[in-house]
PDB file of N, CA and C in Angstrom:
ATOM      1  N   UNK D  15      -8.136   4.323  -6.794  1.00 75.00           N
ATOM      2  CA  UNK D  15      -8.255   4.843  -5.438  1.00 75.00           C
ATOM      3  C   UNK D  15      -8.188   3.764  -4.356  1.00 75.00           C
ATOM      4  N   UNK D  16      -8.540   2.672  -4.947  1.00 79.00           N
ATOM      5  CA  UNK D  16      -8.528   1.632  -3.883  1.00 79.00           C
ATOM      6  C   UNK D  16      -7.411   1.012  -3.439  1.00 79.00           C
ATOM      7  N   UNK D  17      -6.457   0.846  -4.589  1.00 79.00           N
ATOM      8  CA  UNK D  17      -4.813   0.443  -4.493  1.00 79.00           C
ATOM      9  C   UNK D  17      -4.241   1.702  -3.555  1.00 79.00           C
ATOM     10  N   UNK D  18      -4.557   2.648  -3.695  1.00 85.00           N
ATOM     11  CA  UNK D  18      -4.036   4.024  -3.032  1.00 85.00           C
ATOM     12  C   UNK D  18      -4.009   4.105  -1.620  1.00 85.00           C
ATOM     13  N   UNK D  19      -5.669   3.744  -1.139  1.00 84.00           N
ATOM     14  CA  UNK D  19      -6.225   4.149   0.427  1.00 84.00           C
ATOM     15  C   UNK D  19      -5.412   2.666   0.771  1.00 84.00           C
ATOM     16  N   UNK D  20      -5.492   1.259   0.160  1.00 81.00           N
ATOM     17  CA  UNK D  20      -4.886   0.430   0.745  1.00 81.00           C
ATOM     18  C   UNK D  20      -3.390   0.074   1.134  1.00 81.00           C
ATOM     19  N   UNK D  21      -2.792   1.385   0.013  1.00 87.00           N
ATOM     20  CA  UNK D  21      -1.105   1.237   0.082  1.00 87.00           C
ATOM     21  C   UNK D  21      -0.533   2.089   1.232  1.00 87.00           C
ATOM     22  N   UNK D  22      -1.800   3.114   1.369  1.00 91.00           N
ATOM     23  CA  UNK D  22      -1.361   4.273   2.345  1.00 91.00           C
ATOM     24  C   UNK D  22      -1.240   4.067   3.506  1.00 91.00           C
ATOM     25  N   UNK D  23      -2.449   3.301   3.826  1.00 91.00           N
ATOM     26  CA  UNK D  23      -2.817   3.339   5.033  1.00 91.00           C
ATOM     27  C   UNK D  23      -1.718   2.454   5.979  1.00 91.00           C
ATOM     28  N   UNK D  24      -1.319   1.860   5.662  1.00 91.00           N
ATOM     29  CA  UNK D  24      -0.234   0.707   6.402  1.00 91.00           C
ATOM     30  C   UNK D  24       1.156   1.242   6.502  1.00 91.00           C
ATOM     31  N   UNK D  25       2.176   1.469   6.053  1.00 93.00           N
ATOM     32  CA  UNK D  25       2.817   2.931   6.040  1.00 93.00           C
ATOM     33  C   UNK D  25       2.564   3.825   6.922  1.00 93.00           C
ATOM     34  N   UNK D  26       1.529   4.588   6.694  1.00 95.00           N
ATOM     35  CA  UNK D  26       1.145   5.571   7.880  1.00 95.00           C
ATOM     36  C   UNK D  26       0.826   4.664   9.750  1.00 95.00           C
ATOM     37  N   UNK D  27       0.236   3.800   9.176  1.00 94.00           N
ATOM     38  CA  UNK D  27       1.011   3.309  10.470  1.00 94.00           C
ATOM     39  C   UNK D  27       1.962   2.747  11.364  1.00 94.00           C
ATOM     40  N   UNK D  28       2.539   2.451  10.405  1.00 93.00           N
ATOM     41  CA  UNK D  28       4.457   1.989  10.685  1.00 93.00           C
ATOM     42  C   UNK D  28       4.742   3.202  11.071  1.00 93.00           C
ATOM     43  N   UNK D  29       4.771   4.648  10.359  1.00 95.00           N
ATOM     44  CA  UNK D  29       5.345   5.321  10.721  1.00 95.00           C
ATOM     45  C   UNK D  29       4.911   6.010  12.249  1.00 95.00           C
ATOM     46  N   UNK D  30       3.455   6.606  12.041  1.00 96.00           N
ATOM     47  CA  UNK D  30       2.470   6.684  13.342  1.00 96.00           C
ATOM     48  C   UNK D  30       3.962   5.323  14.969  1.00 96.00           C
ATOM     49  N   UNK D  31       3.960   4.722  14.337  1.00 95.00           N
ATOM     50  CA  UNK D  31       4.209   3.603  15.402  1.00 95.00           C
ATOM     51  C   UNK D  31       5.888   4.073  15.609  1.00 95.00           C
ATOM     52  N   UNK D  32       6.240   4.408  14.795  1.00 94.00           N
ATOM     53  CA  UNK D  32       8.188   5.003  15.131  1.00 94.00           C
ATOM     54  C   UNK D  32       9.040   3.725  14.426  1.00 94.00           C
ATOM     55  N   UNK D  33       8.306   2.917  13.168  1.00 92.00           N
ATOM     56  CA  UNK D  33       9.363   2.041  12.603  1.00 92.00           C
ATOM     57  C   UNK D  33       9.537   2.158  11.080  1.00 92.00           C
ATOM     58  N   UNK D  34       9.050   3.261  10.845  1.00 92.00           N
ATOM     59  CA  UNK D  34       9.894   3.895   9.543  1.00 92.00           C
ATOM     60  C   UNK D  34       9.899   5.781   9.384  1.00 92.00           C
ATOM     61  N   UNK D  35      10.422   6.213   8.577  1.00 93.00           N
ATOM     62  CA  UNK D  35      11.016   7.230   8.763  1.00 93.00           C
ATOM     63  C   UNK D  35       9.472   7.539   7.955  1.00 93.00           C
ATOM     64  N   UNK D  36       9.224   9.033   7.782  1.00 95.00           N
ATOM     65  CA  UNK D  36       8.107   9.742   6.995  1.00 95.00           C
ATOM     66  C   UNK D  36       8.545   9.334   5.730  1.00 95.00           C
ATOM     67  N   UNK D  37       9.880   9.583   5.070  1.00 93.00           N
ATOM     68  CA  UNK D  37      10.402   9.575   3.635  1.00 93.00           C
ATOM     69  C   UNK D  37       9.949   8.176   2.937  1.00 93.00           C
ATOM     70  N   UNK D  38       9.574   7.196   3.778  1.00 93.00           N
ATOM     71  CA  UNK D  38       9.402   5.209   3.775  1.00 93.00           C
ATOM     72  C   UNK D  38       8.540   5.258   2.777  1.00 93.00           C
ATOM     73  N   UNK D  39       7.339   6.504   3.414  1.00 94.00           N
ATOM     74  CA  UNK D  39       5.950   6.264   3.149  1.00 94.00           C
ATOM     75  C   UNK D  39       5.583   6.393   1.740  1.00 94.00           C
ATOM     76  N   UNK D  40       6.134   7.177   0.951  1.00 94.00           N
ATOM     77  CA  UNK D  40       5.796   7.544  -0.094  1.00 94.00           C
ATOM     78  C   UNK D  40       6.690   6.751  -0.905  1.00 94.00           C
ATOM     79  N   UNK D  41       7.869   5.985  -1.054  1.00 93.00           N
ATOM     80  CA  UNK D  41       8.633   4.886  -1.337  1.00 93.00           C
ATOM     81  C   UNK D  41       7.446   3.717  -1.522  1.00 93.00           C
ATOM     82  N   UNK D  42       7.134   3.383  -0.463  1.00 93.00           N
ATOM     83  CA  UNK D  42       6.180   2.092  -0.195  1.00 93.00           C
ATOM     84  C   UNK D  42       4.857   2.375  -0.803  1.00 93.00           C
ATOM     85  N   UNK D  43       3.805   3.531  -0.559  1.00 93.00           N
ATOM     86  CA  UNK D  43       3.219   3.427  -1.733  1.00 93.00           C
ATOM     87  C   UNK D  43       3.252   3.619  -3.441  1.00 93.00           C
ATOM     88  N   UNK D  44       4.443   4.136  -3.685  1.00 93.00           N
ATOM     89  CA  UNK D  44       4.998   4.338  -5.257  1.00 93.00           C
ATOM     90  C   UNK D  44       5.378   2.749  -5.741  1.00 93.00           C
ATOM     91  N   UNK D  45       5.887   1.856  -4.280  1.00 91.00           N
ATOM     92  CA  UNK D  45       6.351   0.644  -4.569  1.00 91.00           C
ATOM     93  C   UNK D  45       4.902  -0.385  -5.240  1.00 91.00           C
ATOM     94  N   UNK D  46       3.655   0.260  -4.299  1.00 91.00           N
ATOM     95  CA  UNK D  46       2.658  -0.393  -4.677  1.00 91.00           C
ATOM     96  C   UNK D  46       1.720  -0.581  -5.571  1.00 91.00           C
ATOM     97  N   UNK D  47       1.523   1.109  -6.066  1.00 89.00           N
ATOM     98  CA  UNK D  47       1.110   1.352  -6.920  1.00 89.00           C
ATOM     99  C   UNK D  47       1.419   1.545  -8.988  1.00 89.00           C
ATOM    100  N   UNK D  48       3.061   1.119  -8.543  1.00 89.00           N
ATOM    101  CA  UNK D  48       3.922   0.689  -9.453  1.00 89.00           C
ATOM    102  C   UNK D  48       3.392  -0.544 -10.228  1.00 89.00           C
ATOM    103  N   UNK D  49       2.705  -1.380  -9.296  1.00 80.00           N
ATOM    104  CA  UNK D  49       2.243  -2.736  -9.774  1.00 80.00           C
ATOM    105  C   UNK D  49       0.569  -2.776 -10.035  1.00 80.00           C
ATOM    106  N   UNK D  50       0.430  -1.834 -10.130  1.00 77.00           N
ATOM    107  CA  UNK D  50      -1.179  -1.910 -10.469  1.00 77.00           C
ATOM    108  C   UNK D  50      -2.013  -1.205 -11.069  1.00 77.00           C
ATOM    109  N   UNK D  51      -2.699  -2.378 -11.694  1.00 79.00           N
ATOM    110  CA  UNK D  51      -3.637  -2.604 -13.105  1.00 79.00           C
ATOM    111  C   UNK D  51      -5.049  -1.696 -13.132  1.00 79.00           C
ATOM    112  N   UNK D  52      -5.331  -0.664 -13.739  1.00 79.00           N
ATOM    113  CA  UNK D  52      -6.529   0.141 -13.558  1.00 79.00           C
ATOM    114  C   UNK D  52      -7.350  -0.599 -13.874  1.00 79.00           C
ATOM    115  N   UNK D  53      -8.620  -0.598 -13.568  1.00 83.00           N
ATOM    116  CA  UNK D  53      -9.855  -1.337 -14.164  1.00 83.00           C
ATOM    117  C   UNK D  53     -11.056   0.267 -14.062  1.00 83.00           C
ATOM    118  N   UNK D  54     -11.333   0.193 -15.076  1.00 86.00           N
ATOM    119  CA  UNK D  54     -11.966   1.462 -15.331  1.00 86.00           C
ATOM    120  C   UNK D  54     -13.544   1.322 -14.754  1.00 86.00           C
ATOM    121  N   UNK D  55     -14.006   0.200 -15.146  1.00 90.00           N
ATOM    122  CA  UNK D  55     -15.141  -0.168 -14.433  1.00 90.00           C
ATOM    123  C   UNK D  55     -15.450  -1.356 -13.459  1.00 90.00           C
ATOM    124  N   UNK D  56     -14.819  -1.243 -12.007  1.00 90.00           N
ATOM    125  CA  UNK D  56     -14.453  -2.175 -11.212  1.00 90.00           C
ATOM    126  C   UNK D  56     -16.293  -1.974 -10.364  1.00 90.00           C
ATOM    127  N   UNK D  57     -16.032  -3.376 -10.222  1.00 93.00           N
ATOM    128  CA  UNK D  57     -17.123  -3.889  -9.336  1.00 93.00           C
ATOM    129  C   UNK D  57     -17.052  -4.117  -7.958  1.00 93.00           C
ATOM    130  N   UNK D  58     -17.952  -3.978  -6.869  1.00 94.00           N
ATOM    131  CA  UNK D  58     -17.343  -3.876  -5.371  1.00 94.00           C
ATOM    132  C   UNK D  58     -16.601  -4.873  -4.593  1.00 94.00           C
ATOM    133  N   UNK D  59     -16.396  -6.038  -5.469  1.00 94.00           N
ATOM    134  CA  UNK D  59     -15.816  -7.138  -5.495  1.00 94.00           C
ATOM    135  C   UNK D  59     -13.922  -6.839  -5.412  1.00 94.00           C
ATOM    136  N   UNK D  60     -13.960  -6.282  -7.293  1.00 91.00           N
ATOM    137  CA  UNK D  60     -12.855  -5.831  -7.197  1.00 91.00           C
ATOM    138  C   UNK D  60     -11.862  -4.600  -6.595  1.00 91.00           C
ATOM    139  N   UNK D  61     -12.853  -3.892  -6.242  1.00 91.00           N
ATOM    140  CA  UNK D  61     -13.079  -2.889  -5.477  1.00 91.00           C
ATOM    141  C   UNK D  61     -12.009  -3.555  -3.851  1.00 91.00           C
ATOM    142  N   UNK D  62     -12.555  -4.103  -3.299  1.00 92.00           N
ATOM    143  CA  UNK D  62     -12.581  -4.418  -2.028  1.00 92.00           C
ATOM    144  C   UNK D  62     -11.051  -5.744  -2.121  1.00 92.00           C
ATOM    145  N   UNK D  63     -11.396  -6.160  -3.470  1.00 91.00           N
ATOM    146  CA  UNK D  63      -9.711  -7.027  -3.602  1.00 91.00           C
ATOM    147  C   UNK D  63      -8.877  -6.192  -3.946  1.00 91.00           C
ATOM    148  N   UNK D  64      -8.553  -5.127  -4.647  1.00 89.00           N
ATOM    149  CA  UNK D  64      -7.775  -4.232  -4.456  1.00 89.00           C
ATOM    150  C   UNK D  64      -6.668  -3.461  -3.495  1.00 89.00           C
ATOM    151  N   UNK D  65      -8.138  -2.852  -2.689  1.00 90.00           N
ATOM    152  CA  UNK D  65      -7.911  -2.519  -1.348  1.00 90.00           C
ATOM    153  C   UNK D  65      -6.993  -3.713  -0.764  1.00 90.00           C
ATOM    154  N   UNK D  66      -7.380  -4.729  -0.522  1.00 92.00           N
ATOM    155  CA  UNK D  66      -6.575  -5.820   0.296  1.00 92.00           C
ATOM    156  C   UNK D  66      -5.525  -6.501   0.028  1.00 92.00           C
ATOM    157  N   UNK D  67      -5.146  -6.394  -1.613  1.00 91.00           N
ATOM    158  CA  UNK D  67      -4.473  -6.796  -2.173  1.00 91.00           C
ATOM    159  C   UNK D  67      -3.136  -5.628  -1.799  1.00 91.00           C
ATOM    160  N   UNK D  68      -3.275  -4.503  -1.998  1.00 91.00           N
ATOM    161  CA  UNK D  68      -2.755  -3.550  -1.828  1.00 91.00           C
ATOM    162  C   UNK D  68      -1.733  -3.379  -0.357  1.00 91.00           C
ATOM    163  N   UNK D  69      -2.846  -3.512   0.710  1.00 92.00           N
ATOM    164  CA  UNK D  69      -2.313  -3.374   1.952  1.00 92.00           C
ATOM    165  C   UNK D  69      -1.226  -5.035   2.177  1.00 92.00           C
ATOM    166  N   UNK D  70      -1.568  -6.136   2.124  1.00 93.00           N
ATOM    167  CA  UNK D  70      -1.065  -6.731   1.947  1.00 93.00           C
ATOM    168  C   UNK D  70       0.436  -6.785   1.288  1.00 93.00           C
ATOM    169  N   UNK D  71       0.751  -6.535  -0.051  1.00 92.00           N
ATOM    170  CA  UNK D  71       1.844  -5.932  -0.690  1.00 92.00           C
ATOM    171  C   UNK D  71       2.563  -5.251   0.232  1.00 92.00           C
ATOM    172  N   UNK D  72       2.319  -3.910   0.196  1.00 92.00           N
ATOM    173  CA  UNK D  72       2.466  -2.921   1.080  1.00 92.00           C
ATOM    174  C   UNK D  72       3.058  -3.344   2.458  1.00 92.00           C
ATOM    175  N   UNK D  73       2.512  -4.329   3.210  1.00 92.00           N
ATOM    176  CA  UNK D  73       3.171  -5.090   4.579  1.00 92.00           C
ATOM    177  C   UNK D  73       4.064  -5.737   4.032  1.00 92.00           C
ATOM    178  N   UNK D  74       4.280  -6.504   2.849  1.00 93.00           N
ATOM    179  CA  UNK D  74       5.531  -7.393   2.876  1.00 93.00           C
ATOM    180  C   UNK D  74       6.814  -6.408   2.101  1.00 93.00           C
ATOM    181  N   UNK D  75       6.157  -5.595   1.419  1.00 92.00           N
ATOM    182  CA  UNK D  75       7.751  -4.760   0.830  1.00 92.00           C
ATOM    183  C   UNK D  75       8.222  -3.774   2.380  1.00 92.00           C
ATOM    184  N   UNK D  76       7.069  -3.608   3.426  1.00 91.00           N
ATOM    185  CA  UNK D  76       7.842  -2.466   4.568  1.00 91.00           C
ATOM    186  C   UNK D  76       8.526  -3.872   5.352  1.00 91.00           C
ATOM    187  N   UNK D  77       8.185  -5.406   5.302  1.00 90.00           N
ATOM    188  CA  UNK D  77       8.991  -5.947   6.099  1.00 90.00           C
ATOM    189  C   UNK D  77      10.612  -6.289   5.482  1.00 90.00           C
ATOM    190  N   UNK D  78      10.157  -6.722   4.451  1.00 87.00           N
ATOM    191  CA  UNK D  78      11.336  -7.410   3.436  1.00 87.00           C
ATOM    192  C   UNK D  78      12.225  -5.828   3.311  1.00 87.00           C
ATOM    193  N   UNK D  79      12.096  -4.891   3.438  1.00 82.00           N
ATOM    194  CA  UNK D  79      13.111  -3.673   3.099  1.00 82.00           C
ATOM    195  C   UNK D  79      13.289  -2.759   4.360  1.00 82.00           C
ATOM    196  N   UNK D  80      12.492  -2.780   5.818  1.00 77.00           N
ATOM    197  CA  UNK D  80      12.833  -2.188   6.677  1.00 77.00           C
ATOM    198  C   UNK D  80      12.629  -2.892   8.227  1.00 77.00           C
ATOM    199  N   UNK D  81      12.623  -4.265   8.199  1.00 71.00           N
ATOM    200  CA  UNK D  81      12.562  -4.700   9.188  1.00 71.00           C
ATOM    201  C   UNK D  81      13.699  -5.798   8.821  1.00 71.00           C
TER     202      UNK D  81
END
């Protein structure tokens, strides 16, 4: 869930903003979540690197493929 809320959220605001199409969004998080490792019992540590790890990703595949 944490790779998820962090892949989403950035996307939705590219698009929110008018620099990718709606169709981007779900591309870019499939792109993100493509690469990531479940941990069944994550700690709030990994928890929270996830999340950031995620959004991060997520900003460089919407620059490198639509900017």
């Amino acid at each position: 869930p944490a790779d998820l809320s962090g892949a989403d959220e950035i996307p939705v605001e590219l698009f929110s903003a008018g620099a990718i199409r709606f169709t981007a969004i779900a591309k870019l998080v499939e792109a993100v979540l493509d690469g990531h490792l479940a941990d069944a019992h994550p700690d709030l540590a990994s928890i929270l690197r996830a999340d950031d790890e995620s959004r991060v990703l997520c900003a460089a595949l919407a620059r490198d493929y639509f900017f």
